[in-house]
Backbone as JSON, one array per atom type, in Angstrom:
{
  "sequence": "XXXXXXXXXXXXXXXXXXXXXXXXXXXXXXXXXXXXXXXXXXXXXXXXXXXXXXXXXXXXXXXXXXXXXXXXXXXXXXXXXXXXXXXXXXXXXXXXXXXXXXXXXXXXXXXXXXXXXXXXXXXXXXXXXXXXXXXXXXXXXXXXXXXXXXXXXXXXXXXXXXXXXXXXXXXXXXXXXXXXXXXXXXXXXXXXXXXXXXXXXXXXXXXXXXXXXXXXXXX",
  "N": [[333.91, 256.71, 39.19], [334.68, 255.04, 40.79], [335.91, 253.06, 39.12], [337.51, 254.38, 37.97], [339.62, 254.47, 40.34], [340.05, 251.88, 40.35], [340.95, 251.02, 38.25], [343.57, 252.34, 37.96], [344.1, 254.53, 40.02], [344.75, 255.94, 43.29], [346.05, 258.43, 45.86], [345.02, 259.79, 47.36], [341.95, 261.46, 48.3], [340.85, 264.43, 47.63], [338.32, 267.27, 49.36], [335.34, 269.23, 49.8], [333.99, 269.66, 51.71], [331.18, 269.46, 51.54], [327.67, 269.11, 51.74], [326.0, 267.86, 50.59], [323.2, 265.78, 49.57], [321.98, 262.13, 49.32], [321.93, 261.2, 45.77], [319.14, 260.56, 43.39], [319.46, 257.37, 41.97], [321.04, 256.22, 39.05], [321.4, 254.55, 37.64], [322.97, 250.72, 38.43], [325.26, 251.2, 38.89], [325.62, 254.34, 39.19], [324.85, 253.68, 42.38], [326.61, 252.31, 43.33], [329.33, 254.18, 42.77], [328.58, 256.03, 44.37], [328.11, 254.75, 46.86], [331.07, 254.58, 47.17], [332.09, 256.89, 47.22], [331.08, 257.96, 49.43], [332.92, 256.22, 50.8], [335.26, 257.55, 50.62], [335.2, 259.68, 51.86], [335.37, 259.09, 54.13], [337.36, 258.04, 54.89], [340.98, 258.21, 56.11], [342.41, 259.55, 54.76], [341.68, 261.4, 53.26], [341.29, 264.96, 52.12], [340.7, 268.39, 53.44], [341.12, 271.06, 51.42], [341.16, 274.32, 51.38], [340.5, 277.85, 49.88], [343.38, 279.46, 49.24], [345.34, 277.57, 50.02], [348.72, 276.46, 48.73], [351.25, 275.69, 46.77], [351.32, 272.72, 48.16], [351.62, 270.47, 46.46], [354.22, 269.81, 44.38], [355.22, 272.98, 43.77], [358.32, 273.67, 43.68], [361.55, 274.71, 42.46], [364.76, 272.62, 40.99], [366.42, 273.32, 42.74], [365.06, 272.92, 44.98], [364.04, 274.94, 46.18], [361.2, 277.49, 46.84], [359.03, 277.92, 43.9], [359.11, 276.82, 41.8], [356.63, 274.47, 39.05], [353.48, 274.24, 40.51], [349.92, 274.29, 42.42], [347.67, 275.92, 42.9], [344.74, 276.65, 45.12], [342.16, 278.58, 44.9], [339.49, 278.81, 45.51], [336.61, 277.12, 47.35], [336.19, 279.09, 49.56], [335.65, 279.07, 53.38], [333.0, 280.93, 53.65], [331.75, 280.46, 51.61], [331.28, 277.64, 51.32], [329.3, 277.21, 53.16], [327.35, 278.8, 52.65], [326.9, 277.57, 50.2], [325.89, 275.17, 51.26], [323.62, 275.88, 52.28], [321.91, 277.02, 50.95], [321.39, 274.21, 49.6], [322.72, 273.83, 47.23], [325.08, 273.06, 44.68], [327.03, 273.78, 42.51], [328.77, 275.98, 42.87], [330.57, 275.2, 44.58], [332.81, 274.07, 43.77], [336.29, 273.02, 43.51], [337.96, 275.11, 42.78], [341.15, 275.4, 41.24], [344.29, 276.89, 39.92], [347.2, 276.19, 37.67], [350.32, 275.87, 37.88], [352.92, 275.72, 35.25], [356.29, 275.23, 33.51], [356.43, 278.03, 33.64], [353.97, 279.26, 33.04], [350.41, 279.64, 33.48], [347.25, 277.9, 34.5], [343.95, 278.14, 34.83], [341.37, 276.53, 36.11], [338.38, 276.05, 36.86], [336.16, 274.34, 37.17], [332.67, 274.1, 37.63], [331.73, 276.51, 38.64], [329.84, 279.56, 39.3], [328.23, 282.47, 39.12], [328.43, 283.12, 42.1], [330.68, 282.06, 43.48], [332.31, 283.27, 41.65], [332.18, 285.94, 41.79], [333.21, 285.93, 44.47], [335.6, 285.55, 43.97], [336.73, 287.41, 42.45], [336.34, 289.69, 44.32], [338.13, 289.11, 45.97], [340.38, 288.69, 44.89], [340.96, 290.12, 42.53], [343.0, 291.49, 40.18], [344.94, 289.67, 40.33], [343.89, 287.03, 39.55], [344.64, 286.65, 36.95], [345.78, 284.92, 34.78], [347.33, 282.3, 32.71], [345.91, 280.85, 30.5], [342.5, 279.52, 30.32], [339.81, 277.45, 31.19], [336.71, 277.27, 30.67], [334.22, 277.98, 32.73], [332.28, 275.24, 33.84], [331.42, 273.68, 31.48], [331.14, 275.88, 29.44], [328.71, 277.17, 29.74], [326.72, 279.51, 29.65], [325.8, 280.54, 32.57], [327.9, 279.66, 34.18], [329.47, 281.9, 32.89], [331.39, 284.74, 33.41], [331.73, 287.8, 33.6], [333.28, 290.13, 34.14], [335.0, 288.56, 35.77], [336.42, 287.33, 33.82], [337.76, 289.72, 32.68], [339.63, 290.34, 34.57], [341.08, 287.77, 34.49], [342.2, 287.84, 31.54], [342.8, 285.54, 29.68], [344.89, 284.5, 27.68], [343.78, 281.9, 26.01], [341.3, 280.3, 25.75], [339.36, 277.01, 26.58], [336.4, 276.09, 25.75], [334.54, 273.16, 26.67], [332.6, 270.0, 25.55], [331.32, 270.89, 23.47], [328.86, 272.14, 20.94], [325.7, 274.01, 22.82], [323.36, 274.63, 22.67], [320.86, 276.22, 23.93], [322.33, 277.37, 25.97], [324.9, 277.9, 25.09], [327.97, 279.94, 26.13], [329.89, 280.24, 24.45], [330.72, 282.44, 22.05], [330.72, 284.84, 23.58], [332.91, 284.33, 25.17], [334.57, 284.47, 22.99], [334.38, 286.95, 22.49], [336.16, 288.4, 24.44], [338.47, 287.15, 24.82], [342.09, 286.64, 23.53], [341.82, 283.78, 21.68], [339.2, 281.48, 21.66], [338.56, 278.24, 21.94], [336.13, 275.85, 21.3], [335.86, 272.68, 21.85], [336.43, 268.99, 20.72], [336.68, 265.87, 21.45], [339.56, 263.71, 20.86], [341.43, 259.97, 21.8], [344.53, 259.51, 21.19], [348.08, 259.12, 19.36], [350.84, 261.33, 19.35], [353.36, 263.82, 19.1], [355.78, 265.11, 22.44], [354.04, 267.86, 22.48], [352.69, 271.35, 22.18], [350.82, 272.48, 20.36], [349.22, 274.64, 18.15], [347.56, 275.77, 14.94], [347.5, 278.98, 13.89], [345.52, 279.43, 15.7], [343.81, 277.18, 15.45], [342.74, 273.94, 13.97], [344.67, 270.55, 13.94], [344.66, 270.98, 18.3], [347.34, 269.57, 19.89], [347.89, 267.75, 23.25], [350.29, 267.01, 25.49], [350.12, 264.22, 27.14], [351.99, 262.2, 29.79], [351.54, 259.46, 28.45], [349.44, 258.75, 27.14], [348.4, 260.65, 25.0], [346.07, 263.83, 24.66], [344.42, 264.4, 21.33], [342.86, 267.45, 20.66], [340.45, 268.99, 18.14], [339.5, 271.71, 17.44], [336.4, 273.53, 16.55], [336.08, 275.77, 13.79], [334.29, 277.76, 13.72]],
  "CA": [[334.94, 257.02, 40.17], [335.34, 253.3, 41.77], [336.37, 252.28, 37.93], [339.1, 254.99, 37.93], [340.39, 254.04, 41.01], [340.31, 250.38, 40.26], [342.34, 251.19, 36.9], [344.49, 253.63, 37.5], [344.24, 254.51, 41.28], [344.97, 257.11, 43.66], [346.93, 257.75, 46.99], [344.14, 260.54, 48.4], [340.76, 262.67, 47.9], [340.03, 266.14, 48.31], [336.95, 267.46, 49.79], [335.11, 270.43, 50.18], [332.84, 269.91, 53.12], [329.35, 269.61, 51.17], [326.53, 268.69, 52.83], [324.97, 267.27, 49.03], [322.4, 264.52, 49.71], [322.43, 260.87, 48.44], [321.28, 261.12, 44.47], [318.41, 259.58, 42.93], [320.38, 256.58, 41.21], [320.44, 256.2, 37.31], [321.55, 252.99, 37.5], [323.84, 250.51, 40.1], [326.97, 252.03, 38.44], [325.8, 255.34, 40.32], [324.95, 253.61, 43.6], [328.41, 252.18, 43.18], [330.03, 255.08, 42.65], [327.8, 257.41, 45.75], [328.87, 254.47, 47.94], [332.43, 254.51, 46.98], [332.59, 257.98, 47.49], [331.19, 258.0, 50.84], [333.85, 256.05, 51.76], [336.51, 258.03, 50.29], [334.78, 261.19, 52.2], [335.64, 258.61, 55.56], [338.91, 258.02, 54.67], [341.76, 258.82, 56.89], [343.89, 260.1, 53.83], [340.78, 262.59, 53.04], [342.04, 266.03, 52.56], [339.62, 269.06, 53.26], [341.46, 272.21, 51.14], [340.23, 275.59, 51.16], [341.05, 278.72, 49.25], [344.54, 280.13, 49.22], [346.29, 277.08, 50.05], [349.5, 276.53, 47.64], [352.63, 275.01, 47.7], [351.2, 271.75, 48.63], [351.67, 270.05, 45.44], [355.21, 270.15, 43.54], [356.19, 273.94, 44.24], [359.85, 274.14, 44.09], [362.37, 274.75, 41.55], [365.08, 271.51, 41.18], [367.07, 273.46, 43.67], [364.71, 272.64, 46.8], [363.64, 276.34, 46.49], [359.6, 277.63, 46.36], [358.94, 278.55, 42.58], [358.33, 275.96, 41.07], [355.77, 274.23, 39.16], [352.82, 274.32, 41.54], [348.77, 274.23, 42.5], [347.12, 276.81, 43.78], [343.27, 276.81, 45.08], [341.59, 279.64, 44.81], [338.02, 278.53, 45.95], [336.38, 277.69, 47.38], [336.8, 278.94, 51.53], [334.41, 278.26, 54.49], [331.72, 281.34, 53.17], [331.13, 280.12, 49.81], [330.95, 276.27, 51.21], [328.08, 277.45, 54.34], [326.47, 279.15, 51.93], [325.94, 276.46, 49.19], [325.21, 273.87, 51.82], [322.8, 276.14, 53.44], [321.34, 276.67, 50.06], [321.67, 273.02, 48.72], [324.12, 274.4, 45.66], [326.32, 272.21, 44.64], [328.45, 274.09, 41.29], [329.72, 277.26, 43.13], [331.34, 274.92, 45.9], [333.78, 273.07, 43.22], [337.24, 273.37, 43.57], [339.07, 276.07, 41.74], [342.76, 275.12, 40.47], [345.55, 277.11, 38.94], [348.44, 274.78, 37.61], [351.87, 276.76, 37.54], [353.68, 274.58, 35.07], [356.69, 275.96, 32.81], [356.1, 279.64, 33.52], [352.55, 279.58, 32.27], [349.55, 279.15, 34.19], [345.65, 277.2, 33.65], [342.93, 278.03, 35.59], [340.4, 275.21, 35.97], [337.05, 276.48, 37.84], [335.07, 273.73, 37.96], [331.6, 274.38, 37.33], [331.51, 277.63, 39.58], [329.03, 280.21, 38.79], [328.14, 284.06, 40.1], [328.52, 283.5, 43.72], [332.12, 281.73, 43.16], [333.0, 284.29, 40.56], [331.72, 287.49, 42.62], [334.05, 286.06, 45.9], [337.06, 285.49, 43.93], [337.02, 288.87, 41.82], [336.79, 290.53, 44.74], [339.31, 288.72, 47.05], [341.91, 288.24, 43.76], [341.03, 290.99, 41.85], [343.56, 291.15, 38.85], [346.02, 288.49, 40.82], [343.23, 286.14, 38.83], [345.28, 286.72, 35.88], [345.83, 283.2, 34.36], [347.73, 281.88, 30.77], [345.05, 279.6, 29.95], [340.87, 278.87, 31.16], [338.9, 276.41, 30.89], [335.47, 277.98, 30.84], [333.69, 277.33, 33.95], [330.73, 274.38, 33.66], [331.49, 273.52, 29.59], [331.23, 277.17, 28.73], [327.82, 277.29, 29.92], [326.14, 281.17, 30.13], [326.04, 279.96, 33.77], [329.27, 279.68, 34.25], [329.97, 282.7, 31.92], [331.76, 286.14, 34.62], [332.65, 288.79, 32.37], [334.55, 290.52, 35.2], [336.22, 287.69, 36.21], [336.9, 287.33, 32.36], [338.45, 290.73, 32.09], [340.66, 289.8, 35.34], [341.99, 286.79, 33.98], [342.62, 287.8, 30.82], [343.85, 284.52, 29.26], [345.42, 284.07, 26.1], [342.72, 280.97, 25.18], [340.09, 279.92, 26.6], [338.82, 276.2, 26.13], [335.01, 275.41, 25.85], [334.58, 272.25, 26.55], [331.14, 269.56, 25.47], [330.89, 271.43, 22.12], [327.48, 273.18, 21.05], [324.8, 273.82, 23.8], [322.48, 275.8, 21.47], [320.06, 277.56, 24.35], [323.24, 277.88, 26.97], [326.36, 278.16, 25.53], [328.48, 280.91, 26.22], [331.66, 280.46, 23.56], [330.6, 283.65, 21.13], [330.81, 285.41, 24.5], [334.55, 284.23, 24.95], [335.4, 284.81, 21.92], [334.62, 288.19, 22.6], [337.31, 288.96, 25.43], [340.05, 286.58, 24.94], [342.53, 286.33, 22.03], [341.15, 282.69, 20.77], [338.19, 280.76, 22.47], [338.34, 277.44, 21.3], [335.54, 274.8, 21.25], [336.75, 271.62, 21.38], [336.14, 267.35, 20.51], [338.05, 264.78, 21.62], [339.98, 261.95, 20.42], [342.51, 259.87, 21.94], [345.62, 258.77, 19.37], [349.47, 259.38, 19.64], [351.29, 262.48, 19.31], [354.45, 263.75, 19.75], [355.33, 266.0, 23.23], [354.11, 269.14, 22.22], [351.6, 271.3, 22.36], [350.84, 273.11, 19.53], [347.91, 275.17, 17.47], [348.19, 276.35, 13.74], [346.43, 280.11, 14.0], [344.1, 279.19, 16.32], [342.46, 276.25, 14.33], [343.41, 272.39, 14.97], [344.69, 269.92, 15.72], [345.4, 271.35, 19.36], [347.66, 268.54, 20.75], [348.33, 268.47, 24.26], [350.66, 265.87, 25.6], [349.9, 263.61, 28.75], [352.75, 261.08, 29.16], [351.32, 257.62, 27.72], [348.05, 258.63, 26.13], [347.79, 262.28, 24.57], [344.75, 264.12, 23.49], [344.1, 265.5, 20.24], [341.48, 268.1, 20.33], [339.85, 269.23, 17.51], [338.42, 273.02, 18.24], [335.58, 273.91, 15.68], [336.76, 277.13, 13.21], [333.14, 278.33, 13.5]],
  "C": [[335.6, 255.75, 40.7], [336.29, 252.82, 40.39], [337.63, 253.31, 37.94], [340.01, 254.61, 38.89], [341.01, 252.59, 40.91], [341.51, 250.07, 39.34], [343.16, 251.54, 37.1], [344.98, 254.0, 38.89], [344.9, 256.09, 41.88], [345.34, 257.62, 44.91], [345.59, 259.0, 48.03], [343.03, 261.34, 47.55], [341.15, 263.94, 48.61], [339.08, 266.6, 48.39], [336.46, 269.13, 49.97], [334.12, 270.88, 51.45], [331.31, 269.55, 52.92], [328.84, 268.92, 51.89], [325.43, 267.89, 51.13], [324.39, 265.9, 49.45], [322.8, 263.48, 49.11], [321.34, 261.41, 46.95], [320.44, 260.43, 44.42], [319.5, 258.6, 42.14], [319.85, 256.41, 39.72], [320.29, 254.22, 37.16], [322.57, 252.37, 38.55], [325.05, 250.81, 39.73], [326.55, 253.8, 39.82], [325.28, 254.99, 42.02], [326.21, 253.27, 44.14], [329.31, 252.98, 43.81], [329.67, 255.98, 44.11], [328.48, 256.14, 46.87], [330.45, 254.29, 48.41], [333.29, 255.5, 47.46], [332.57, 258.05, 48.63], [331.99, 257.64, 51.59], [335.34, 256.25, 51.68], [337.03, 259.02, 51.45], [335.68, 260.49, 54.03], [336.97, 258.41, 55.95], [340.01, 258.96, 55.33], [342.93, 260.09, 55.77], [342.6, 261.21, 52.85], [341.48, 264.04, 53.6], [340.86, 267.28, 52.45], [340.64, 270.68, 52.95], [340.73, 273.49, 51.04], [340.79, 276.82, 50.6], [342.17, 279.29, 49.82], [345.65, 278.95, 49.8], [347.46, 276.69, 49.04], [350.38, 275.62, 47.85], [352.93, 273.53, 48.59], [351.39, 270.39, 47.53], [353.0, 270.53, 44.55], [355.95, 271.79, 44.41], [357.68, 273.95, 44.69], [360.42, 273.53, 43.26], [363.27, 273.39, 41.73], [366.36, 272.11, 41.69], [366.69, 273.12, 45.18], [363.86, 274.32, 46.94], [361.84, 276.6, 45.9], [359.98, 278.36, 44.91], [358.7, 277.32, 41.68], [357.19, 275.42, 40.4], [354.94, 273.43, 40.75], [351.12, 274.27, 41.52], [348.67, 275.34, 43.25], [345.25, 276.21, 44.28], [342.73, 278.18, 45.76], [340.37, 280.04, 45.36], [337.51, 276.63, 46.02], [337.03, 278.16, 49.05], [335.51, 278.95, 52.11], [332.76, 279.01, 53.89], [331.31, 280.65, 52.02], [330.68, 278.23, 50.48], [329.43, 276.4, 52.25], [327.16, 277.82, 53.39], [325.62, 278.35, 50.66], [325.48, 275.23, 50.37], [323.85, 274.23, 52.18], [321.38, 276.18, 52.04], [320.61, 275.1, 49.05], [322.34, 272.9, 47.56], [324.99, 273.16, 45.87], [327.72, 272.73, 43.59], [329.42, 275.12, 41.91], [330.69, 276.87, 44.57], [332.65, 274.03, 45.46], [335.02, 273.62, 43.58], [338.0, 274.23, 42.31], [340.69, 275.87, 41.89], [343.6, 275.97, 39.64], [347.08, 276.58, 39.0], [348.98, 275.6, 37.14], [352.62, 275.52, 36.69], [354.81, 275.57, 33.26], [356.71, 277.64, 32.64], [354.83, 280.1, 33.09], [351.45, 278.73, 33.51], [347.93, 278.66, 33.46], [345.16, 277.38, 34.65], [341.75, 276.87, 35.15], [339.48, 275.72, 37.18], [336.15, 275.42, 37.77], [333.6, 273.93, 37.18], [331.19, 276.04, 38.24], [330.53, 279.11, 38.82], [329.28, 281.47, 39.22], [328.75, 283.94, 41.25], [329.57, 283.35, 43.68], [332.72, 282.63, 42.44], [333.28, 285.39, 41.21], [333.2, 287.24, 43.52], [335.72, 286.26, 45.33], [337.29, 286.96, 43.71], [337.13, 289.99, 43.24], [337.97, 290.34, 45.8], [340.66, 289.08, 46.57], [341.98, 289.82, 43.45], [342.43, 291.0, 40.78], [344.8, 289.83, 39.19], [344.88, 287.23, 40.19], [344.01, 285.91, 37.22], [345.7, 285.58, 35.47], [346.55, 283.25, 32.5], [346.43, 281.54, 30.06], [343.86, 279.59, 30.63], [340.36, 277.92, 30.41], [337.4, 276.79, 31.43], [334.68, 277.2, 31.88], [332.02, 276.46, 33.33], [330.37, 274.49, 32.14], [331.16, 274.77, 29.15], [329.78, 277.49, 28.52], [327.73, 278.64, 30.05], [326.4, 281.47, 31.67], [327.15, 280.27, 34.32], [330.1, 280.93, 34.08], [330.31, 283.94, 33.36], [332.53, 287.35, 33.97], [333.59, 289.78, 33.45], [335.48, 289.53, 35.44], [337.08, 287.19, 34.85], [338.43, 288.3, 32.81], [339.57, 290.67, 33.52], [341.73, 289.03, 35.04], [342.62, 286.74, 32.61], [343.52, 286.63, 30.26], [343.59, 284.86, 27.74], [344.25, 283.09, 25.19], [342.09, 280.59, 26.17], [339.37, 278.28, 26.09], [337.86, 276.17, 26.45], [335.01, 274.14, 25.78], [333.16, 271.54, 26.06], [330.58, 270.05, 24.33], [329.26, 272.28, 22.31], [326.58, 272.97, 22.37], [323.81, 275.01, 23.34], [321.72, 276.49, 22.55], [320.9, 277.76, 25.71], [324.62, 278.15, 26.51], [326.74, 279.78, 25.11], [329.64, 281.26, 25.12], [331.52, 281.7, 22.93], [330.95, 284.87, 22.3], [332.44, 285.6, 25.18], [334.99, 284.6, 24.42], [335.43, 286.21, 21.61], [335.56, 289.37, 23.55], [338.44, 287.87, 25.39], [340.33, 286.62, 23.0], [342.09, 285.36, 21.24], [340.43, 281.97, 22.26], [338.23, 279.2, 21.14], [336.9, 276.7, 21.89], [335.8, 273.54, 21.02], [335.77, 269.99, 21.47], [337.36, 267.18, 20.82], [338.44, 263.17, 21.35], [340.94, 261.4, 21.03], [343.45, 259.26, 20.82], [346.73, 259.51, 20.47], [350.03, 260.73, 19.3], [352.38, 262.53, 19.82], [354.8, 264.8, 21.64], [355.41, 267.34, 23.44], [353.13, 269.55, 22.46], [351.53, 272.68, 21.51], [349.54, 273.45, 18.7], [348.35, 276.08, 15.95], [347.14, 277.64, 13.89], [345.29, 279.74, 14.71], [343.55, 278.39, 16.11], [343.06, 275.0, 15.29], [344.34, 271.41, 13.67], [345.46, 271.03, 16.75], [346.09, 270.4, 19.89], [348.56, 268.46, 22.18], [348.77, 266.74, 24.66], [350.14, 265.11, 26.77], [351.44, 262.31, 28.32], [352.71, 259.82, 28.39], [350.12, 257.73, 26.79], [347.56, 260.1, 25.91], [346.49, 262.21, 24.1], [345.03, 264.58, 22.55], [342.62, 266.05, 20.46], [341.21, 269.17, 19.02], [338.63, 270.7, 17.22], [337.63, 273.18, 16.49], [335.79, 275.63, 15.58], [335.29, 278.37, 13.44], [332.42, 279.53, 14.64]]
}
């Protein structure tokens, strides 16, 4: 986290309130990083979002008018954060994201599990509807909400972290969305598109200066 900022940089955090202890350290890269954070968390330009805020990010057409690409957050709100603190949880308190961009939307959950899944489905209920997922917590079983699936009905679904032979969920995807990919990643050049031949690869998705190619496995 300190090395991204150092590189690359960043004008604010967002927070969710946790109450998550200091880590055992792996090494002084993660004491680094836990004290870096702490003093992100202190930081006057610390932002504490909570479900259903919008419109805070881009929103509005290049008339000045709401519609635009946009952020949503979805999760989590104050129950779901009391409840993992009170627990010590830390995955079902991540931030949930859907990015309005071009008329098409991506949900990004985070690592969020049951409890996160349960609150949205019943708050959203089919307003979960999404273009695109990104399978919650690398397409872990865990992760896996077959209601909140059949809500969101997306078009593809990325697994991310490839095989996880006694957790992953992808065969499980691939059973309610049109294509579940599994994906590797490389960085290289590309043009700005973002394109899939029948489902297979390359998937290449642009970023402005350094695209990915990902690589989804046919299997």
């Amino acid at each position: 986290m300190k090395r991204v900022y150092e590189t690359i940089g960043f004008e604010n955090s967002w927070d969710t309130g946790n109450a998550k202890p200091r880590p055992s350290y792996r090494s002084d890269a993660d004491r680094v990083d836990w004290e870096f954070y702490r003093s992100l968390r202190s930081d006057s330009r610390r932002k504490v979002f909570r479900s259903g805020h919008s419109f805070f990010a881009f929103g509005k057409d290049e008339n000045g008018y709401l519609g635009g690409d946009s952020v949503e957050i979805l999760s989590p709100d104050e129950e779901i954060v009391g409840a993992c603190n009170t627990a010590g949880l830390s995955n079902d308190i991540s931030i949930v994201l859907r990015v309005h961009h071009a008329g098409k939307s991506v949900l990004l959950p985070g690592d969020v599990e049951k409890l996160a899944w349960d609150n949205m489905v019943n708050f959203y209920g089919s307003r979960l509807k999404s273009d695109f997922l990104k399978a919650s917590h690398h397409g872990r079983d865990t992760g896996y909400h077959l209601e909140a699936l059949q809500m969101i009905r997306p078009v593809m679904t990325f697994v991310s972290v490839g095989r996880k032979p006694s957790t992953d969920a992808s065969h499980k995807y691939r059973g309610q969305c049109q294509q579940a990919l599994r994906l590797g990643f490389m960085v290289t050049s590309c043009s700005p598109l973002m394109t899939t031949e029948h489902g297979h690869g390359p998937l290449s998705i642009m970023r402005r200066h350094n695209p990915w190619i990902m690589f989804p496995e046919t299997n």
